[in-house]
């Protein structure tokens, strides 16, 4: 009888404890829903919040040498030119302030207007040649393997040559006596003289610029093509899209974003 009473008391006590715990849990969840900050109050104690990190202002001292170099190499010469543009330098010791007189004279100059239109026509002609040629070159380049690395190195070689050296190379290249291009055109019976003909000079500069900067366009387009996920091409093959459709709706938008 004593053992039966003991079991009965233990059972009643466990039932009462479970009921109390369940009610307490419900009230706790409800209280947490009404006051959500109470649930997070005990979390993360002892941990450092990333948003409360101290800001180290000493890092600006690391940028100071760059700012000084930019000031001496760009800003100071620019301000010197601006200072000279508003003065009439008669002699090293005599200067007269003229304000915007030089700017007004330049804006009324007909030769400047003609040169500006020629520059705009040259830039447009260069873009009309370089962009389609660079896109075609990027599409023909291998995507993976050692051939891809080799082609990238070969394509980027012209970009490693400084612009002033490019002009010297093409100046020698176009001469009829020692240059390959000039001699080849002379052998074929084509009259070519970039020093005596304005048209020949314009075409020479155009070809020189295309040779120098088309690889940059090709590399930009190639980077845009490599960033396209393979799932796009798989979906296009499943839909039976043609090569032109893949280029129009998949490749060209990505390259347009890179070039713009």
PDB file of N, CA, C and O in Angstrom, residues 141 177 246:
ATOM      1  N   UNK A 141      37.610  33.986 -80.177  1.00  0.00           N
ATOM      2  CA  UNK A 141      38.653  33.558 -79.241  1.00  0.00           C
ATOM      3  C   UNK A 141      38.200  32.331 -78.468  1.00  0.00           C
ATOM      4  O   UNK A 141      37.027  32.222 -78.099  1.00  0.00           O
ATOM      5  N   UNK A 177      60.724  53.971 -98.397  1.00  0.00           N
ATOM      6  CA  UNK A 177      62.107  53.524 -98.558  1.00  0.00           C
ATOM      7  C   UNK A 177      62.510  52.448 -97.559  1.00  0.00           C
ATOM      8  O   UNK A 177      63.198  51.476 -97.908  1.00  0.00           O
ATOM      9  N   UNK A 246      21.110  33.718 -80.335  1.00  0.00           N
ATOM     10  CA  UNK A 246      21.948  33.671 -79.131  1.00  0.00           C
ATOM     11  C   UNK A 246      22.790  34.935 -79.027  1.00  0.00           C
ATOM     12  O   UNK A 246      22.939  35.523 -77.947  1.00  0.00           O
TER      13      UNK A 246
END
